[in-house]
Structure formats: C-alpha cells, structure tokens
C-alpha cells in the first residue's frame, strides 16, 4: 500500500520541483484592491434613530404648513379665531371663551406675534401638530427609543393627525398635551425629579381647557400612565401634591385668560361641560362605525403594523398596555365622538404607539442586504410609492 511522503522524505529533485511550483503560483497570483464602495460602513443605531426622526419632522412640516388657508374655517375654528383676536385687542368678547380657553389663548399668542391674518391662527395649530410628532420621543422611557422613533415617523404621515393640525378645532392641542401628560407622569413613576409632576399637572389642566373632549382624553391618558407604570409607589405624596397644585393653578390662570377675566372661570367651565354633554355624551352610539371606518380608509398602515405588533412583537407587557389603551380610545370615540375630527385623533394617537412596535419588529427582520438587488429594489420602491 502506498503512503504519502513528507517533504523531507522526498528526493532532492522532487523538493526542488515543489518549491518552484509554489514560487510560480505566488508570483502570478492576482491581487485585488478594495474600493471605497466595497467597504462596510458601520453606523451606530442612535444615528439611524435620529435620522428617522429628522425625516419625520421634515415630512411633518411639509404636510402640515403649506397652503394652510386652502379650506375655510369651520364654525368652531372661526369662533376660536375671533375670540382670540378680541382677546389681544382688549375688546369685550364672549366670557365663556368658546369653552376652549387654552385653544383661544394659544391662538391669541400667535396672532399677537404674527398679526391678525387667518393663516397665522392656523399656524398655531400646525405648530402644535408638529410638536406632537417630536413628543413621541418623550415616550421612549415606556415604549423604547426605537419604537418612539418609529412612532414619530408614523405620526408625521398620519392623515388624521395631519387634518387636525390644519384645523382650529383643538385636536392638535389635545394630542400634544396628552403626550406631555403621559411622558411627564411616566418620568415621575421612574423616580425622576418631582418637577415632572408639576409638568404633568399643568399639562393636564391645559388639556381639559383645550377642547370639550379634553377631559375624556385626560382620563385615557391616565389609563396609559397606569399601564406604563412599573412601580405605582413612585408617585409619592409630595409628587401627587405638586401635581394637584400645578393642575389647579394652571386651570385658574388659563380659564381666566391669564387672570384678566375673572368671570371667565365659571363661564368657560360651564360652557365646556355644556358642550361636552350636548355635543358628545348625549349622542352616545350615533354613527358609531365612523372612527373604525376612518381607520380603515385613512390609516391602513397603522392598522397593519398594529396587527403585526399584536401577533408577533415582544415584550408582551408593552404590547398589551398599548393595545388596551388603543381599544379603550377607539371605544370611546365610537360611542361619544363618532362625528368629530378630534375624536378621530383621540382614537389614532395610541394606535400610533402600537403601530410603532410593529414597525420596529418588521424593520429589524428585513433583509436589508438584498434590497440592493434588482427585483427586491423594485418591490421596495413600489411599496414606498403606494
């Protein structure tokens, strides 16, 4: 039986032949230079998140600010603008402040700065809508940084939130202040500085005074805070006291137009609850299908990502909390605010957070390396153009 000989056991002429062959192979072996395009560039995850947020803010601006005066004001918007104009001119106007004192004061602030044009009043609510897109990042302590960035992108593209940002109905303020209440309260629950309790209390008062549906939106926000809390004992007695004081002080200051109209405290409060009862609570069940129809027609992307989150995403406690908040908001909108754009916004707001969880799940599992290849690239472009 033959066996393989080692190099030392071979004849001298065999060793010379092998050495010559190796030298020839080395001499004629081709060399390749790596180009810059072939190198792998590692980008930190936080840079991708900030890039996504930057894109979201730019998209939100482009979808909310151009051609704000294209459509005429509705009755509520016209009343808000007129009352705000009377307020900055010191004229005697309605003492009830349309039942939306903070919406009137927010509009008056922009009219005071930019003039009395109709478009200036609209800019006030477009700014509030843009702030809501950025404020989803403040929920990162609850839903996570990646989910918060994804939610910002989805909020920027949401037709329902865009429509509320282009109206003077108060919907943009309701969504923005709800996010502030939740974000600040979650920070208190995490043991942060008790000053966040003051922020949460003040935002809660302004939320109630932004629209008749502000009070139900606040109750739904409190539900979200309870679902987000990891330790209920983090709300100490001092934090609770500070929150209550901030709520009362902000309510009194805002409902009286910065203490310039003391009689508006009772008049605006009475108007707010009268509108809440007459326009919403008394219409229970009327056209209950409209909020769901709005989701199907205008928010299919949110629905798809929300279903992905409910079926596949983790952690389950986060999905369960966002899901309960979404279902409760949709039920309220269906029963009491079926014909209101603000009610649609209340239903969409938690769905954005839930859809953000599903969007992160999908993005993390996409084969990004294959998207540069022919068919995959074409499919990706086709989806983006839908």
Tab-separated table of C-alpha atoms in Angstrom:
chain	number	residue	atom	x	y	z
A	1	UNK	CA	0.000	0.000	0.000
A	2	UNK	CA	1.423	3.391	-0.975
A	3	UNK	CA	1.611	6.253	1.507
A	4	UNK	CA	2.059	9.998	1.111
A	5	UNK	CA	5.661	11.046	1.715
A	6	UNK	CA	6.502	14.158	3.679
A	7	UNK	CA	8.598	16.849	2.039
A	8	UNK	CA	11.695	15.773	3.998
A	9	UNK	CA	11.368	12.148	2.718
A	10	UNK	CA	11.176	13.146	-0.941
A	11	UNK	CA	14.098	13.115	-3.346
A	12	UNK	CA	16.041	16.369	-3.803
A	13	UNK	CA	14.743	16.850	-7.352
A	14	UNK	CA	11.120	16.423	-6.094
A	15	UNK	CA	11.602	19.051	-3.394
A	16	UNK	CA	13.048	21.464	-5.959
A	17	UNK	CA	10.063	20.976	-8.270
A	18	UNK	CA	7.600	21.654	-5.467
A	19	UNK	CA	9.458	24.819	-4.416
A	20	UNK	CA	9.479	26.080	-7.991
A	21	UNK	CA	5.749	25.460	-8.374
A	22	UNK	CA	4.968	27.371	-5.163
A	23	UNK	CA	7.136	30.294	-6.268
A	24	UNK	CA	5.392	30.349	-9.664
A	25	UNK	CA	1.930	30.324	-8.038
A	26	UNK	CA	2.889	33.137	-5.686
A	27	UNK	CA	4.406	35.196	-8.495
A	28	UNK	CA	1.371	35.027	-10.771
A	29	UNK	CA	-1.375	35.151	-8.094
A	30	UNK	CA	-3.616	38.147	-8.931
A	31	UNK	CA	-4.048	40.871	-6.345
A	32	UNK	CA	-7.282	42.842	-5.819
A	33	UNK	CA	-7.626	46.303	-4.326
A	34	UNK	CA	-10.682	47.022	-2.203
A	35	UNK	CA	-12.532	50.117	-3.344
A	36	UNK	CA	-14.274	52.549	-1.036
A	37	UNK	CA	-17.687	51.329	-2.215
A	38	UNK	CA	-16.892	47.732	-1.215
A	39	UNK	CA	-16.124	48.599	2.386
A	40	UNK	CA	-18.684	48.098	5.139
A	41	UNK	CA	-19.596	51.309	6.928
A	42	UNK	CA	-20.961	50.715	10.407
A	43	UNK	CA	-23.437	53.372	11.506
A	44	UNK	CA	-24.394	53.490	15.215
A	45	UNK	CA	-28.018	52.660	15.960
A	46	UNK	CA	-28.708	56.012	17.623
A	47	UNK	CA	-27.684	57.832	14.427
A	48	UNK	CA	-30.239	55.814	12.456
A	49	UNK	CA	-32.888	56.761	15.030
A	50	UNK	CA	-32.068	60.465	14.828
A	51	UNK	CA	-32.030	60.259	11.029
A	52	UNK	CA	-35.527	58.736	11.117
A	53	UNK	CA	-36.743	61.451	13.492
A	54	UNK	CA	-35.246	64.164	11.280
A	55	UNK	CA	-37.035	62.727	8.252
A	56	UNK	CA	-40.253	62.569	10.288
A	57	UNK	CA	-40.009	66.236	11.302
A	58	UNK	CA	-39.293	67.373	7.754
A	59	UNK	CA	-42.212	65.308	6.422
A	60	UNK	CA	-44.482	66.602	9.194
A	61	UNK	CA	-43.588	70.195	8.333
A	62	UNK	CA	-44.185	69.695	4.605
A	63	UNK	CA	-47.542	68.010	5.219
A	64	UNK	CA	-48.867	70.497	7.783
A	65	UNK	CA	-47.717	74.006	6.891
A	66	UNK	CA	-48.069	74.627	3.127
A	67	UNK	CA	-51.354	76.149	1.880
A	68	UNK	CA	-52.939	76.362	5.318
A	69	UNK	CA	-55.637	78.742	4.087
A	70	UNK	CA	-56.802	76.435	1.293
A	71	UNK	CA	-60.007	75.482	3.149
A	72	UNK	CA	-62.323	77.890	5.012
A	73	UNK	CA	-62.605	77.749	8.787
A	74	UNK	CA	-65.414	75.748	10.319
A	75	UNK	CA	-67.733	77.292	12.915
A	76	UNK	CA	-65.621	76.255	15.896
A	77	UNK	CA	-62.406	77.446	14.282
A	78	UNK	CA	-63.939	80.784	13.335
A	79	UNK	CA	-65.196	81.321	16.893
A	80	UNK	CA	-61.777	80.476	18.321
A	81	UNK	CA	-60.010	82.866	15.940
A	82	UNK	CA	-62.493	85.680	16.555
A	83	UNK	CA	-62.331	85.323	20.340
A	84	UNK	CA	-58.517	85.235	20.211
A	85	UNK	CA	-58.499	88.402	18.099
A	86	UNK	CA	-60.773	90.153	20.599
A	87	UNK	CA	-58.559	88.984	23.435
A	88	UNK	CA	-55.334	90.522	22.107
A	89	UNK	CA	-57.124	93.775	21.231
A	90	UNK	CA	-58.686	94.082	24.677
A	91	UNK	CA	-62.193	94.063	23.288
A	92	UNK	CA	-65.181	92.776	25.186
A	93	UNK	CA	-65.885	89.330	23.872
A	94	UNK	CA	-67.538	86.144	24.961
A	95	UNK	CA	-66.805	85.494	28.616
A	96	UNK	CA	-67.001	81.723	28.144
A	97	UNK	CA	-64.033	81.730	25.722
A	98	UNK	CA	-65.912	79.248	23.492
A	99	UNK	CA	-65.465	76.601	26.192
A	100	UNK	CA	-61.893	76.191	24.924
A	101	UNK	CA	-59.866	78.776	26.885
A	102	UNK	CA	-56.418	77.393	26.194
A	103	UNK	CA	-57.132	76.955	22.461
A	104	UNK	CA	-58.163	80.613	22.360
A	105	UNK	CA	-55.064	81.726	24.267
A	106	UNK	CA	-52.763	79.588	22.121
A	107	UNK	CA	-54.223	81.185	19.003
A	108	UNK	CA	-54.014	84.657	20.556
A	109	UNK	CA	-50.313	84.168	21.234
A	110	UNK	CA	-49.599	83.630	17.537
A	111	UNK	CA	-51.931	86.444	16.478
A	112	UNK	CA	-50.076	88.768	18.851
A	113	UNK	CA	-46.722	87.767	17.348
A	114	UNK	CA	-47.592	87.461	13.659
A	115	UNK	CA	-50.634	89.623	13.065
A	116	UNK	CA	-54.351	89.033	12.643
A	117	UNK	CA	-54.306	87.078	9.384
A	118	UNK	CA	-56.300	83.884	9.113
A	119	UNK	CA	-53.188	81.891	8.182
A	120	UNK	CA	-51.405	82.975	11.379
A	121	UNK	CA	-54.155	81.438	13.502
A	122	UNK	CA	-53.798	78.219	11.528
A	123	UNK	CA	-50.022	78.202	12.057
A	124	UNK	CA	-50.641	77.974	15.807
A	125	UNK	CA	-52.237	74.561	15.473
A	126	UNK	CA	-49.799	73.401	12.810
A	127	UNK	CA	-47.008	74.097	15.305
A	128	UNK	CA	-48.868	72.058	17.925
A	129	UNK	CA	-49.216	69.191	15.442
A	130	UNK	CA	-45.506	69.336	14.638
A	131	UNK	CA	-44.713	69.265	18.354
A	132	UNK	CA	-46.818	66.116	18.760
A	133	UNK	CA	-44.613	64.322	16.216
A	134	UNK	CA	-41.496	65.212	18.202
A	135	UNK	CA	-43.097	64.426	21.560
A	136	UNK	CA	-43.403	60.742	20.743
A	137	UNK	CA	-39.686	60.617	21.530
A	138	UNK	CA	-40.557	61.546	25.103
A	139	UNK	CA	-42.350	58.193	25.426
A	140	UNK	CA	-39.072	56.304	24.963
A	141	UNK	CA	-38.988	55.566	28.687
A	142	UNK	CA	-42.126	53.479	28.202
A	143	UNK	CA	-42.136	52.144	24.636
A	144	UNK	CA	-38.370	52.256	23.958
A	145	UNK	CA	-36.173	54.535	21.845
A	146	UNK	CA	-36.565	52.626	18.560
A	147	UNK	CA	-40.328	52.355	18.920
A	148	UNK	CA	-40.560	56.060	19.778
A	149	UNK	CA	-38.638	56.960	16.614
A	150	UNK	CA	-40.871	54.705	14.511
A	151	UNK	CA	-43.972	56.222	16.117
A	152	UNK	CA	-42.708	59.723	15.228
A	153	UNK	CA	-42.426	58.715	11.580
A	154	UNK	CA	-45.911	57.177	11.583
A	155	UNK	CA	-47.400	60.214	13.336
A	156	UNK	CA	-45.834	62.518	10.750
A	157	UNK	CA	-47.548	60.581	7.960
A	158	UNK	CA	-50.921	60.018	9.659
A	159	UNK	CA	-53.728	61.670	7.623
A	160	UNK	CA	-55.889	62.003	10.741
A	161	UNK	CA	-53.238	63.863	12.720
A	162	UNK	CA	-52.367	65.973	9.677
A	163	UNK	CA	-56.004	67.031	9.268
A	164	UNK	CA	-56.246	68.013	12.955
A	165	UNK	CA	-53.054	70.052	12.638
A	166	UNK	CA	-54.575	72.083	9.805
A	167	UNK	CA	-57.778	72.972	11.677
A	168	UNK	CA	-58.549	75.282	14.590
A	169	UNK	CA	-60.731	72.652	16.256
A	170	UNK	CA	-58.240	71.986	19.058
A	171	UNK	CA	-57.374	68.421	18.050
A	172	UNK	CA	-53.667	69.191	17.659
A	173	UNK	CA	-53.538	70.592	21.190
A	174	UNK	CA	-55.380	67.554	22.556
A	175	UNK	CA	-52.852	65.111	21.087
A	176	UNK	CA	-49.825	67.212	22.061
A	177	UNK	CA	-50.899	67.794	25.648
A	178	UNK	CA	-51.909	64.145	26.077
A	179	UNK	CA	-48.373	63.111	25.144
A	180	UNK	CA	-46.914	65.645	27.589
A	181	UNK	CA	-49.126	64.358	30.412
A	182	UNK	CA	-48.130	60.740	29.760
A	183	UNK	CA	-44.412	61.414	29.249
A	184	UNK	CA	-44.088	63.555	32.369
A	185	UNK	CA	-46.113	61.141	34.527
A	186	UNK	CA	-44.016	58.175	33.353
A	187	UNK	CA	-40.887	60.053	34.358
A	188	UNK	CA	-42.294	60.585	37.841
A	189	UNK	CA	-43.102	56.872	38.007
A	190	UNK	CA	-39.480	56.113	37.117
A	191	UNK	CA	-38.310	58.097	40.132
A	192	UNK	CA	-37.238	61.223	38.259
A	193	UNK	CA	-37.391	64.723	39.755
A	194	UNK	CA	-40.785	65.628	41.207
A	195	UNK	CA	-40.782	68.696	38.962
A	196	UNK	CA	-42.132	66.394	36.281
A	197	UNK	CA	-45.256	66.061	38.428
A	198	UNK	CA	-45.794	69.805	38.034
A	199	UNK	CA	-45.369	69.491	34.270
A	200	UNK	CA	-47.883	66.643	34.144
A	201	UNK	CA	-50.407	68.506	36.316
A	202	UNK	CA	-50.139	71.737	34.325
A	203	UNK	CA	-50.450	69.901	31.005
A	204	UNK	CA	-53.498	68.032	32.331
A	205	UNK	CA	-55.264	71.307	33.150
A	206	UNK	CA	-54.467	72.806	29.741
A	207	UNK	CA	-55.641	69.591	28.088
A	208	UNK	CA	-59.037	69.866	29.762
A	209	UNK	CA	-59.303	73.506	28.633
A	210	UNK	CA	-58.278	72.830	25.014
A	211	UNK	CA	-61.493	71.146	23.884
A	212	UNK	CA	-64.649	69.637	25.384
A	213	UNK	CA	-63.123	66.220	24.649
A	214	UNK	CA	-60.023	67.182	26.610
A	215	UNK	CA	-61.399	65.677	29.825
A	216	UNK	CA	-62.042	62.226	28.278
A	217	UNK	CA	-58.629	62.441	26.588
A	218	UNK	CA	-57.095	63.108	30.007
A	219	UNK	CA	-58.815	60.060	31.507
A	220	UNK	CA	-57.496	57.916	28.646
A	221	UNK	CA	-54.044	59.390	29.232
A	222	UNK	CA	-54.239	58.427	32.910
A	223	UNK	CA	-55.109	54.891	31.779
A	224	UNK	CA	-51.965	54.879	29.625
A	225	UNK	CA	-49.877	56.033	32.586
A	226	UNK	CA	-51.268	53.256	34.773
A	227	UNK	CA	-50.463	50.719	32.065
A	228	UNK	CA	-46.948	52.100	31.719
A	229	UNK	CA	-46.091	52.251	35.413
A	230	UNK	CA	-43.623	49.709	36.688
A	231	UNK	CA	-43.851	50.817	40.307
A	232	UNK	CA	-47.002	52.570	41.487
A	233	UNK	CA	-45.225	53.669	44.659
A	234	UNK	CA	-43.033	56.056	42.640
A	235	UNK	CA	-45.843	58.630	42.797
A	236	UNK	CA	-45.106	59.838	46.309
A	237	UNK	CA	-47.299	62.114	48.371
A	238	UNK	CA	-45.094	65.084	47.507
A	239	UNK	CA	-45.299	64.363	43.774
A	240	UNK	CA	-49.078	63.978	43.941
A	241	UNK	CA	-49.440	67.232	45.894
A	242	UNK	CA	-47.254	69.109	43.426
A	243	UNK	CA	-49.261	67.715	40.519
A	244	UNK	CA	-52.571	68.785	42.055
A	245	UNK	CA	-51.301	72.299	42.831
A	246	UNK	CA	-49.970	72.679	39.285
A	247	UNK	CA	-53.295	71.477	37.882
A	248	UNK	CA	-55.376	73.937	39.926
A	249	UNK	CA	-53.053	76.883	39.292
A	250	UNK	CA	-52.886	76.243	35.540
A	251	UNK	CA	-56.643	75.760	35.327
A	252	UNK	CA	-57.371	79.066	37.081
A	253	UNK	CA	-54.783	81.055	35.099
A	254	UNK	CA	-55.838	79.681	31.717
A	255	UNK	CA	-59.613	79.754	32.244
A	256	UNK	CA	-59.430	83.438	33.243
A	257	UNK	CA	-57.240	84.499	30.267
A	258	UNK	CA	-54.147	84.990	32.437
A	259	UNK	CA	-56.275	86.391	35.312
A	260	UNK	CA	-57.547	89.273	33.153
A	261	UNK	CA	-61.135	87.970	33.080
A	262	UNK	CA	-62.052	86.516	36.494
A	263	UNK	CA	-65.640	85.901	35.421
A	264	UNK	CA	-64.471	83.522	32.721
A	265	UNK	CA	-63.508	80.899	35.310
A	266	UNK	CA	-67.075	79.818	35.889
A	267	UNK	CA	-68.388	80.808	32.443
A	268	UNK	CA	-65.770	78.859	30.483
A	269	UNK	CA	-66.088	75.841	32.761
A	270	UNK	CA	-69.873	75.820	32.375
A	271	UNK	CA	-69.577	76.173	28.581
A	272	UNK	CA	-67.020	73.384	28.398
A	273	UNK	CA	-69.180	70.867	30.253
A	274	UNK	CA	-72.326	72.001	28.441
A	275	UNK	CA	-70.676	71.354	25.066
A	276	UNK	CA	-69.282	68.046	26.296
A	277	UNK	CA	-72.754	66.927	27.336
A	278	UNK	CA	-74.754	68.338	24.424
A	279	UNK	CA	-72.368	67.609	21.550
A	280	UNK	CA	-70.856	64.301	22.634
A	281	UNK	CA	-72.202	62.476	25.680
A	282	UNK	CA	-75.824	62.872	24.623
A	283	UNK	CA	-75.022	61.468	21.169
A	284	UNK	CA	-73.974	58.080	22.504
A	285	UNK	CA	-73.809	55.427	19.808
A	286	UNK	CA	-74.699	57.772	16.933
A	287	UNK	CA	-72.780	56.684	13.813
A	288	UNK	CA	-70.569	54.517	15.997
A	289	UNK	CA	-68.888	52.986	12.963
A	290	UNK	CA	-67.235	56.215	11.766
A	291	UNK	CA	-63.970	56.033	13.800
A	292	UNK	CA	-63.363	52.459	12.611
A	293	UNK	CA	-64.227	53.489	9.063
A	294	UNK	CA	-61.722	56.349	9.354
A	295	UNK	CA	-59.016	53.902	10.422
A	296	UNK	CA	-59.718	51.570	7.521
A	297	UNK	CA	-59.922	54.355	4.965
A	298	UNK	CA	-57.155	56.719	6.152
A	299	UNK	CA	-54.898	54.701	8.436
A	300	UNK	CA	-54.291	51.285	6.803
A	301	UNK	CA	-50.552	51.500	7.520
A	302	UNK	CA	-51.198	51.928	11.239
A	303	UNK	CA	-53.632	49.021	11.227
A	304	UNK	CA	-51.157	46.689	9.501
A	305	UNK	CA	-48.301	47.490	11.859
A	306	UNK	CA	-50.617	47.308	14.883
A	307	UNK	CA	-51.713	43.804	13.859
A	308	UNK	CA	-48.052	42.813	13.468
A	309	UNK	CA	-47.381	44.090	16.977
A	310	UNK	CA	-50.307	42.201	18.483
A	311	UNK	CA	-49.398	38.935	16.750
A	312	UNK	CA	-45.612	38.775	16.846
A	313	UNK	CA	-43.934	41.525	18.821
A	314	UNK	CA	-42.342	41.454	22.268
A	315	UNK	CA	-42.254	42.348	25.113
A	316	UNK	CA	-45.825	41.289	25.564
A	317	UNK	CA	-46.428	43.607	28.533
A	318	UNK	CA	-45.682	46.633	26.331
A	319	UNK	CA	-47.891	45.343	23.517
A	320	UNK	CA	-50.673	44.576	25.983
A	321	UNK	CA	-50.509	48.070	27.510
A	322	UNK	CA	-50.525	49.878	24.165
A	323	UNK	CA	-53.275	47.556	22.920
A	324	UNK	CA	-55.554	48.229	25.892
A	325	UNK	CA	-55.012	51.974	25.503
A	326	UNK	CA	-55.843	51.745	21.787
A	327	UNK	CA	-59.007	49.687	22.292
A	328	UNK	CA	-60.274	51.971	25.076
A	329	UNK	CA	-59.687	55.073	22.948
A	330	UNK	CA	-61.423	53.553	19.934
A	331	UNK	CA	-64.411	52.509	22.038
A	332	UNK	CA	-64.774	55.994	23.491
A	333	UNK	CA	-64.512	57.642	20.077
A	334	UNK	CA	-67.058	55.209	18.631
A	335	UNK	CA	-69.590	55.808	21.406
A	336	UNK	CA	-69.256	59.530	22.083
A	337	UNK	CA	-67.245	61.264	19.339
A	338	UNK	CA	-68.080	59.429	16.140
A	339	UNK	CA	-68.555	62.600	14.051
A	340	UNK	CA	-65.654	64.607	15.483
A	341	UNK	CA	-62.209	65.039	13.937
A	342	UNK	CA	-60.864	65.426	17.464
A	343	UNK	CA	-62.433	62.094	18.386
A	344	UNK	CA	-60.664	60.511	15.429
A	345	UNK	CA	-57.370	61.936	16.699
A	346	UNK	CA	-58.007	60.501	20.169
A	347	UNK	CA	-58.518	57.069	18.598
A	348	UNK	CA	-55.443	57.318	16.365
A	349	UNK	CA	-52.962	58.577	18.981
A	350	UNK	CA	-52.494	55.284	20.911
A	351	UNK	CA	-52.652	53.324	17.665
A	352	UNK	CA	-49.532	55.181	16.509
A	353	UNK	CA	-47.619	53.902	19.545
A	354	UNK	CA	-48.863	50.341	18.991
A	355	UNK	CA	-48.033	50.515	15.279
A	356	UNK	CA	-44.550	51.772	16.148
A	357	UNK	CA	-43.917	48.499	17.996
A	358	UNK	CA	-44.937	46.516	14.923
A	359	UNK	CA	-42.890	48.724	12.598
A	360	UNK	CA	-39.730	48.094	14.623
A	361	UNK	CA	-40.426	44.360	14.517
A	362	UNK	CA	-40.690	44.460	10.714
A	363	UNK	CA	-37.650	46.703	10.160
A	364	UNK	CA	-35.416	44.531	12.327
A	365	UNK	CA	-36.258	41.472	10.238
A	366	UNK	CA	-35.961	42.903	6.756
A	367	UNK	CA	-33.017	41.520	4.700
A	368	UNK	CA	-31.528	44.940	4.018
A	369	UNK	CA	-28.505	43.472	2.184
A	370	UNK	CA	-30.803	42.064	-0.517
A	371	UNK	CA	-32.653	45.307	-1.142
A	372	UNK	CA	-29.855	46.447	-3.465
A	373	UNK	CA	-30.575	43.549	-5.789
A	374	UNK	CA	-32.815	44.048	-8.830
A	375	UNK	CA	-36.241	42.651	-8.025
A	376	UNK	CA	-36.087	43.408	-4.298
A	377	UNK	CA	-35.219	47.043	-5.003
A	378	UNK	CA	-38.118	47.376	-7.446
A	379	UNK	CA	-40.568	45.889	-4.937
A	380	UNK	CA	-39.321	48.254	-2.235
A	381	UNK	CA	-39.785	51.295	-4.473
A	382	UNK	CA	-43.267	50.089	-5.436
A	383	UNK	CA	-44.297	49.777	-1.779
A	384	UNK	CA	-42.981	53.250	-0.962
A	385	UNK	CA	-44.953	54.735	-3.850
A	386	UNK	CA	-48.256	53.189	-2.728
